[in-house]
XYZ file of C-alpha atoms in Angstrom:
560
model
C 200.554 60.859 29.595
C 198.399 58.174 30.350
C 200.757 56.991 32.879
C 200.781 60.356 34.530
C 197.035 60.358 34.627
C 196.738 56.920 36.188
C 199.321 57.922 38.869
C 197.093 60.961 39.632
C 194.027 59.038 39.824
C 195.671 56.511 42.039
C 196.899 59.171 44.412
C 193.318 60.693 44.538
C 191.855 57.371 45.223
C 194.423 56.698 47.983
C 193.799 60.130 49.500
C 189.982 59.552 49.532
C 190.532 56.080 50.906
C 192.905 57.387 53.701
C 190.354 60.263 54.401
C 187.501 57.767 54.604
C 189.460 55.366 56.777
C 190.357 58.276 59.154
C 186.586 59.284 59.260
C 185.674 55.536 59.935
C 188.220 55.389 62.662
C 186.972 58.649 64.258
C 183.543 57.270 64.086
C 184.682 53.898 65.623
C 186.708 55.769 68.365
C 183.727 58.188 69.053
C 181.384 55.226 69.246
C 183.573 53.210 71.587
C 183.937 56.213 73.941
C 180.118 56.658 73.931
C 179.693 52.952 74.747
C 182.385 53.221 77.448
C 180.725 56.263 79.115
C 177.355 54.425 78.923
C 178.795 51.297 80.379
C 180.602 53.525 82.970
C 177.402 55.223 83.931
C 175.658 51.934 84.186
C 178.187 50.487 86.488
C 178.019 53.619 88.612
C 174.221 53.514 88.734
C 174.414 49.856 89.859
C 177.057 50.813 92.444
C 174.841 53.626 93.855
C 171.553 51.763 93.432
C 171.552 50.636 97.189
C 172.002 54.155 98.380
C 169.477 55.772 95.956
C 166.859 53.292 96.967
C 167.651 53.972 100.681
C 166.918 57.626 100.138
C 163.842 56.808 98.153
C 162.497 54.967 100.912
C 163.055 57.775 103.222
C 161.158 59.759 100.776
C 158.188 57.188 100.988
C 158.030 57.821 104.638
C 158.270 61.546 104.157
C 155.354 61.466 101.754
C 153.303 59.440 104.086
C 153.950 62.028 106.988
C 153.465 65.116 104.676
C 149.957 63.381 103.705
C 148.916 62.281 107.002
C 149.198 65.672 108.721
C 146.498 66.909 106.519
C 143.913 64.033 107.206
C 144.639 62.940 110.681
C 142.580 65.836 112.310
C 139.930 66.321 109.515
C 137.312 64.084 111.105
C 137.933 65.926 114.570
C 138.373 69.461 113.239
C 134.685 70.444 113.337
C 133.970 69.377 116.980
C 137.352 70.744 118.240
C 136.570 74.064 116.514
C 133.313 74.198 118.177
C 134.950 73.507 121.516
C 137.657 76.355 121.224
C 135.179 78.778 119.590
C 131.455 78.211 120.148
C 130.497 80.902 117.501
C 132.262 79.148 114.727
C 130.013 77.897 111.443
C 130.327 75.191 108.881
C 131.589 78.107 106.531
C 134.696 78.867 108.668
C 135.433 75.066 108.763
C 135.706 75.166 105.127
C 138.258 77.891 105.282
C 139.917 76.034 108.196
C 140.341 72.896 105.971
C 141.423 74.926 103.015
C 144.227 76.770 104.954
C 146.619 73.675 104.781
C 146.118 73.526 101.162
C 146.459 77.319 100.712
C 149.884 77.277 102.461
C 150.904 74.063 100.313
C 149.523 75.679 97.109
C 151.763 78.802 97.609
C 154.827 76.977 98.815
C 154.988 74.046 96.309
C 155.771 75.892 93.011
C 158.277 78.228 94.904
C 160.211 75.209 96.704
C 160.181 73.287 93.374
C 161.804 76.154 91.539
C 164.506 76.700 94.214
C 165.184 73.038 94.255
C 165.761 73.188 90.516
C 168.077 76.285 90.770
C 170.046 75.116 93.562
C 170.150 71.365 92.726
C 170.076 70.537 96.305
C 167.396 68.536 98.019
C 168.593 67.867 101.659
C 168.216 71.450 103.348
C 164.675 72.186 101.839
C 163.513 68.779 103.112
C 164.889 69.395 106.671
C 163.301 72.884 106.840
C 159.954 71.932 105.597
C 159.772 68.898 107.876
C 160.754 70.974 110.912
C 157.848 73.265 109.933
C 155.417 70.274 110.016
C 156.589 69.373 113.458
C 156.273 72.911 114.751
C 153.045 73.539 113.369
C 151.618 70.423 114.928
C 152.919 71.437 118.237
C 151.261 74.763 117.772
C 147.894 72.928 116.895
C 148.207 70.900 120.199
C 148.614 74.023 122.305
C 145.937 76.207 120.708
C 143.778 75.711 123.970
C 146.832 76.685 126.104
C 147.233 79.822 124.118
C 143.802 80.966 125.390
C 142.911 83.736 122.840
C 146.187 85.540 123.345
C 146.569 88.175 120.350
C 143.601 86.692 118.478
C 140.885 84.203 118.658
C 141.950 80.508 119.220
C 140.323 79.726 115.833
C 142.702 81.952 114.058
C 145.750 80.331 115.859
C 144.127 76.939 114.615
C 144.048 78.317 111.045
C 147.652 79.682 111.351
C 148.898 76.098 112.543
C 147.127 74.549 109.494
C 148.492 77.201 107.142
C 152.159 76.483 108.399
C 151.503 72.585 108.171
C 150.646 73.235 104.396
C 153.918 75.134 103.744
C 155.790 72.338 105.277
C 153.834 69.671 103.339
C 155.153 71.209 100.103
C 158.195 69.006 100.702
C 156.206 66.491 98.816
C 157.322 68.476 95.741
C 161.010 68.004 96.599
C 160.457 64.304 97.065
C 158.693 63.810 93.832
C 161.443 65.866 92.021
C 164.213 63.837 93.854
C 162.649 60.546 92.711
C 162.724 61.517 89.103
C 166.346 62.296 89.294
C 167.100 59.143 91.395
C 165.615 56.511 89.199
C 166.480 55.271 85.727
C 163.700 55.261 83.097
C 162.878 51.567 83.972
C 162.827 52.309 87.758
C 160.744 55.383 87.534
C 157.314 54.099 86.999
C 157.178 51.761 90.005
C 158.791 54.353 92.297
C 156.559 57.273 91.258
C 153.633 54.890 91.744
C 154.681 53.948 95.091
C 155.334 57.675 96.078
C 151.665 58.263 95.029
C 150.491 55.309 96.852
C 152.259 56.215 100.116
C 150.635 59.709 99.819
C 147.159 58.371 99.083
C 147.287 55.871 101.830
C 148.365 58.571 104.424
C 145.651 60.804 103.093
C 143.017 58.084 103.602
C 144.333 56.376 106.967
C 144.860 59.482 108.925
C 141.199 59.561 110.418
C 141.894 55.922 111.473
C 144.840 57.075 113.647
C 142.586 59.792 115.005
C 140.094 57.002 115.931
C 142.628 55.106 117.837
C 142.871 57.979 120.170
C 139.138 57.861 120.850
C 139.690 56.238 124.222
C 141.023 59.461 125.585
C 137.803 61.367 125.121
C 137.333 64.995 126.220
C 138.580 66.510 128.387
C 141.147 63.704 128.324
C 143.614 62.554 130.845
C 145.553 65.820 131.030
C 143.511 69.101 131.204
C 145.871 71.719 132.561
C 146.727 75.290 131.465
C 150.234 74.061 130.239
C 148.895 70.947 128.465
C 145.742 69.728 126.901
C 145.880 66.138 125.961
C 142.535 64.703 124.591
C 140.974 63.107 121.640
C 141.506 66.176 119.532
C 145.015 67.240 120.483
C 146.626 63.660 120.589
C 146.667 63.233 116.844
C 148.536 66.522 116.422
C 151.178 65.561 119.004
C 151.468 62.118 117.138
C 152.033 63.929 113.816
C 154.809 66.073 115.368
C 156.526 62.964 116.576
C 156.267 61.217 113.073
C 157.690 64.496 111.611
C 160.599 64.652 114.051
C 161.495 61.051 113.145
C 161.459 61.948 109.406
C 163.417 64.936 110.267
C 166.180 62.882 111.748
C 166.153 60.402 108.806
C 166.655 63.458 106.537
C 169.567 64.778 108.659
C 171.322 61.498 109.265
C 170.495 59.041 106.514
C 169.487 60.911 103.521
C 172.372 61.189 101.085
C 170.618 62.986 98.085
C 172.059 60.214 95.727
C 171.331 60.717 92.018
C 171.413 58.707 88.857
C 174.799 59.219 86.855
C 173.694 59.915 83.305
C 175.638 60.079 80.331
C 175.297 62.611 77.312
C 174.387 61.141 73.987
C 175.429 62.767 70.608
C 172.688 63.147 68.040
C 174.927 63.331 64.894
C 172.800 60.992 62.968
C 169.598 62.822 63.761
C 171.121 66.210 62.792
C 169.504 65.585 59.323
C 166.063 66.730 58.346
C 166.071 69.357 60.970
C 163.096 71.148 59.204
C 160.933 68.188 59.294
C 161.959 67.128 62.852
C 161.267 70.691 63.897
C 157.708 70.429 62.591
C 157.253 67.020 64.273
C 158.657 68.218 67.636
C 156.281 71.253 67.572
C 153.346 68.959 67.098
C 154.596 66.700 69.954
C 155.201 69.720 72.193
C 151.561 70.895 71.618
C 150.218 67.382 72.331
C 152.345 67.019 75.368
C 151.220 70.378 76.617
C 147.550 69.533 76.303
C 148.179 66.171 78.082
C 149.940 67.696 80.923
C 147.162 70.314 81.402
C 144.666 67.545 81.272
C 146.693 65.606 84.014
C 146.665 68.686 86.225
C 142.899 69.030 85.931
C 142.271 65.264 86.555
C 144.468 65.443 89.465
C 142.571 68.403 90.731
C 139.190 66.664 90.423
C 140.550 63.439 91.858
C 141.584 65.260 95.166
C 138.598 67.380 95.132
C 136.331 64.224 95.222
C 138.023 62.765 98.361
C 138.850 65.992 100.049
C 135.175 67.162 99.936
C 133.873 63.740 101.245
C 136.388 63.760 104.034
C 135.502 67.464 104.906
C 131.786 66.950 105.177
C 131.898 63.686 106.799
C 131.812 65.024 110.445
C 129.165 67.618 110.127
C 126.962 65.429 107.916
C 127.060 62.505 110.365
C 126.272 64.790 113.197
C 123.388 66.518 111.266
C 121.923 63.453 109.634
C 122.382 60.761 112.211
C 122.208 62.838 115.501
C 125.765 61.684 116.492
C 127.563 63.434 119.199
C 130.790 65.171 118.491
C 132.814 62.259 120.002
C 130.682 59.646 118.349
C 131.205 61.433 114.949
C 135.028 61.681 115.546
C 135.204 58.020 116.526
C 132.794 56.568 113.968
C 134.091 58.438 110.999
C 137.549 57.618 112.049
C 136.690 53.882 111.918
C 135.111 54.140 108.630
C 137.827 56.055 107.069
C 140.352 53.590 108.715
C 138.648 50.617 106.950
C 138.620 52.702 103.683
C 142.463 53.210 104.169
C 143.146 49.595 104.445
C 140.958 49.104 101.429
C 142.747 51.595 99.423
C 145.930 49.764 99.764
C 144.304 46.676 98.331
C 142.991 48.706 95.548
C 146.477 50.224 94.864
C 147.897 46.742 94.708
C 145.253 45.699 92.205
C 145.746 48.788 90.187
C 149.437 48.054 89.727
C 148.578 44.598 88.609
C 145.955 45.925 86.044
C 148.511 48.515 84.804
C 150.426 45.634 83.247
C 147.580 44.664 81.055
C 145.690 47.843 80.814
C 146.757 51.154 79.528
C 147.137 54.028 82.001
C 144.587 56.267 80.265
C 141.975 53.575 80.398
C 142.497 53.042 84.139
C 142.259 56.673 84.761
C 139.028 56.845 82.945
C 137.731 53.861 84.974
C 138.756 55.609 88.198
C 136.844 58.788 87.130
C 133.659 56.765 86.133
C 133.738 55.103 89.556
C 134.022 58.346 91.272
C 131.032 59.639 89.501
C 129.014 56.687 90.479
C 130.149 57.163 94.100
C 128.665 60.626 94.333
C 125.527 59.494 92.433
C 124.886 56.996 95.213
C 125.467 59.791 97.618
C 122.561 61.789 96.372
C 119.610 62.031 98.931
C 116.317 60.771 98.139
C 113.080 59.522 99.696
C 110.815 60.893 102.371
C 113.016 60.220 105.373
C 114.012 63.649 106.854
C 116.860 64.420 109.160
C 115.921 65.146 112.852
C 116.462 68.701 114.035
C 118.004 69.868 117.248
C 114.636 71.032 118.534
C 113.414 67.503 118.369
C 115.912 66.212 120.822
C 114.395 67.136 124.363
C 114.472 66.159 127.864
C 111.045 65.342 129.688
C 110.458 67.615 132.738
C 107.602 68.142 135.178
C 105.947 71.510 135.607
C 103.742 72.244 138.577
C 101.080 74.844 138.086
C 99.375 76.265 141.226
C 96.298 78.558 141.655
C 94.852 80.577 144.660
C 91.815 78.401 144.962
C 92.624 75.013 143.514
C 95.925 73.284 142.956
C 96.580 71.172 139.862
C 99.763 69.162 138.968
C 100.354 68.105 135.429
C 103.304 66.721 133.366
C 104.179 68.595 130.238
C 106.967 67.809 127.779
C 109.253 70.892 127.087
C 112.138 71.048 124.529
C 115.413 71.621 126.261
C 118.290 71.494 124.029
C 120.845 68.794 124.805
C 124.540 69.812 125.595
C 125.766 67.862 122.593
C 123.643 69.831 120.083
C 122.710 66.520 118.201
C 120.825 66.702 115.025
C 120.246 69.114 112.145
C 120.857 72.880 113.359
C 117.686 74.889 113.536
C 119.008 77.683 111.262
C 119.648 75.348 108.289
C 116.250 75.680 106.329
C 117.020 72.817 104.076
C 116.779 70.288 107.056
C 112.961 70.546 106.580
C 112.701 69.631 102.895
C 115.997 67.791 101.892
C 115.740 63.889 102.561
C 118.183 62.423 104.748
C 121.361 60.668 103.467
C 120.751 57.017 104.643
C 123.380 55.347 106.640
C 123.979 52.607 104.052
C 124.131 55.271 101.234
C 126.823 57.021 103.431
C 128.986 53.928 103.688
C 128.437 52.514 100.196
C 129.291 55.957 98.659
C 132.372 56.144 100.781
C 133.513 52.875 99.643
C 132.951 53.647 95.858
C 134.691 57.188 96.146
C 137.606 55.659 97.723
C 138.143 53.104 95.135
C 137.769 55.791 92.412
C 140.182 58.097 94.159
C 142.759 55.370 94.727
C 142.882 54.496 91.092
C 142.917 58.020 89.792
C 145.700 59.264 92.263
C 148.134 56.652 91.292
C 147.442 56.593 87.529
C 147.327 60.450 87.053
C 150.497 60.818 88.842
C 151.943 58.060 86.569
C 150.872 59.600 83.365
C 152.069 63.110 84.347
C 155.681 61.829 85.211
C 155.926 60.015 82.085
C 154.818 62.875 80.020
C 157.482 65.102 81.636
C 160.149 62.673 80.541
C 163.751 63.175 81.556
C 163.725 66.957 82.115
C 164.262 68.351 85.547
C 160.888 67.915 87.221
C 161.200 70.223 90.503
C 159.000 73.020 89.100
C 156.470 70.993 87.280
C 156.123 68.691 90.158
C 155.454 71.749 92.380
C 152.664 72.836 89.843
C 151.293 69.253 90.001
C 151.259 69.414 93.897
C 149.620 72.794 93.635
C 146.823 71.314 91.618
C 146.008 68.878 94.442
C 146.397 71.491 97.094
C 144.039 73.847 95.103
C 141.579 71.133 95.163
C 141.813 70.747 98.966
C 141.607 74.524 99.247
C 138.783 75.278 96.918
C 136.668 72.180 97.619
C 136.179 72.681 101.468
C 135.288 76.371 101.063
C 132.828 75.817 98.326
C 131.316 72.606 100.056
C 131.133 74.401 103.338
C 129.020 77.272 101.643
C 126.915 74.994 99.701
C 126.179 72.503 102.693
C 125.086 75.340 104.990
C 122.702 77.096 102.657
C 121.461 74.097 100.363
C 122.467 70.977 102.110
C 123.907 67.831 100.768
C 122.057 67.572 97.563
C 123.554 70.630 96.149
C 127.019 69.589 97.182
C 126.656 66.105 95.484
C 125.485 67.797 92.210
C 128.349 70.180 92.509
C 130.704 67.296 92.763
C 129.003 65.309 89.987
C 129.414 68.244 87.471
C 133.268 68.468 88.196
C 133.762 64.647 87.783
C 131.713 64.660 84.576
C 133.937 67.598 83.112
C 137.042 65.610 84.022
C 135.723 62.584 82.192
C 134.946 64.737 78.983
C 138.519 66.255 79.279
C 140.010 62.855 79.504
C 138.083 61.497 76.392
C 138.921 64.619 74.518
C 142.657 64.130 75.137
C 142.523 60.282 75.105
C 145.044 59.951 72.189
C 147.416 62.464 73.782
C 147.505 60.446 76.938
C 148.834 57.329 75.236
C 152.174 57.107 76.983
C 152.707 53.504 76.257
C 153.286 54.451 72.477
C 155.826 57.160 73.637
C 157.679 54.661 75.757
C 157.813 52.259 72.699
C 159.133 55.147 70.491
C 161.934 55.904 72.967
C 162.740 52.190 73.359
C 163.057 51.902 69.600
C 165.122 54.938 69.400
C 167.558 53.704 71.855
C 167.702 50.282 70.086
C 168.583 52.211 66.831
C 171.375 53.985 68.584
C 172.848 50.993 70.277
C 172.735 49.163 66.810
C 174.492 51.965 65.130
C 177.206 52.007 67.973
C 177.610 48.280 67.270
C 177.978 48.558 63.518
C 180.595 51.428 63.916
C 182.565 50.183 66.702
C 181.853 46.445 66.916
C 182.524 44.636 70.186
C 186.087 45.821 70.490
C 185.982 47.828 73.691
C 189.000 46.672 75.474
C 191.344 49.457 73.997
C 193.113 50.886 76.969
C 193.576 54.397 75.313
C 189.789 54.480 74.696
C 189.217 53.745 78.431
C 191.473 56.582 79.576
C 189.821 58.899 77.175
């Protein structure tokens, strides 16, 4: 009896041992297959790295083109508007600048959603880039249209609106960059995309200034073509868009990163606890994403409003002519564009030793100081147009005696220099000094350059590995909304209350963004999340090594 019992125990032990060995074998084979897939994915990524980064570089140029079409004509938009429609006011200028951003605001989420659903990038990029080229040609031919169907100023607005729709391709390029990079590559690529966009946004007016030698009416002044200081930048934009279009058609391969699926069998335990943790993390992540959207909105609001008001403010404050304003502001913004490149390089270096959220706070504080410097003060008031006069001689004769005297009369100059007569604030708001204007421009550009890159980096890291087309569309729309809302609000404030009200308006917005950042400071700690993800991956690798060892040369496993 005892012997039978011992035999039974031995059999049960052997069965358990056999079952355990089978489970261990299954675990080893599963771990081996996982490791082989990961290694295979890694080798594929390395093989396609050259192709991926070729496509990413095309996107760099595309981001520059989609950004430059907005800013290249901003410094000349006001004088060009007054040429094609003499009845236009500063309020309409705000709507004209905003038309581009309204188009981009509408198109960005839609094109991001479509790209996510179709999982194709090439055709949307081709169509949107073609729209950029066509709309710039329409802009250059506004004078040739000569009020056919509607006023020239509405044709100008239509061209800007279509440009904005085309510029929504920045959403596709951001989404593609997230799917074409590994985790380690993504931060640098996203920062570069943002840098190209920021540089294009700032350096556009410099390109406009380079066409100042053409003057107005320019070398070609025919009914079939008007080529001058105002239309040449549009034709230049059309040319760069055409080059980008050819690159998308011929060289863009839409190459993605090959990813491998990872089984979370070990993490299946403690689901209830993990669910609570994930719910808390999702809430924090949502708040961080909303904060990023608002900070990105304010960042673009700071520079868009400055760029919009630069031309009318310089004409009104310093009695510059239209051509002087276009040329001088182009040079100023061009120098700022070069400076922004240096700031971007320094920012990338600082990002290695400082946290992203800290750099974001620094950028916002600098922008706040820029608009504080911009505030007009003192007792030096701008000259008004009535003060710009041409001396003439008036001869008065009587029947008996003839007397000749010289009197000074106020004849308006053709250039309409100085502050307009119907702007009541010209008589009680001090002038923004030229040194203030230049210093504030430098400070605002530094703040914008830092905020733009870092905000984009934080947002991309917070999204993680999820498909980013729709969210990048919303992110782009936040910047577009700033470029739509800002010029309209600034144009209204500037016309009725002058530069002081505009500066206070901007100071309030920047201050609220700083408060929002401080309130969500802990949630914006992307470095801690990256460390957690890294440790998580290390644990998985360690588990695979324990279960599977280093024996990965089994041909049966490779074929599986």
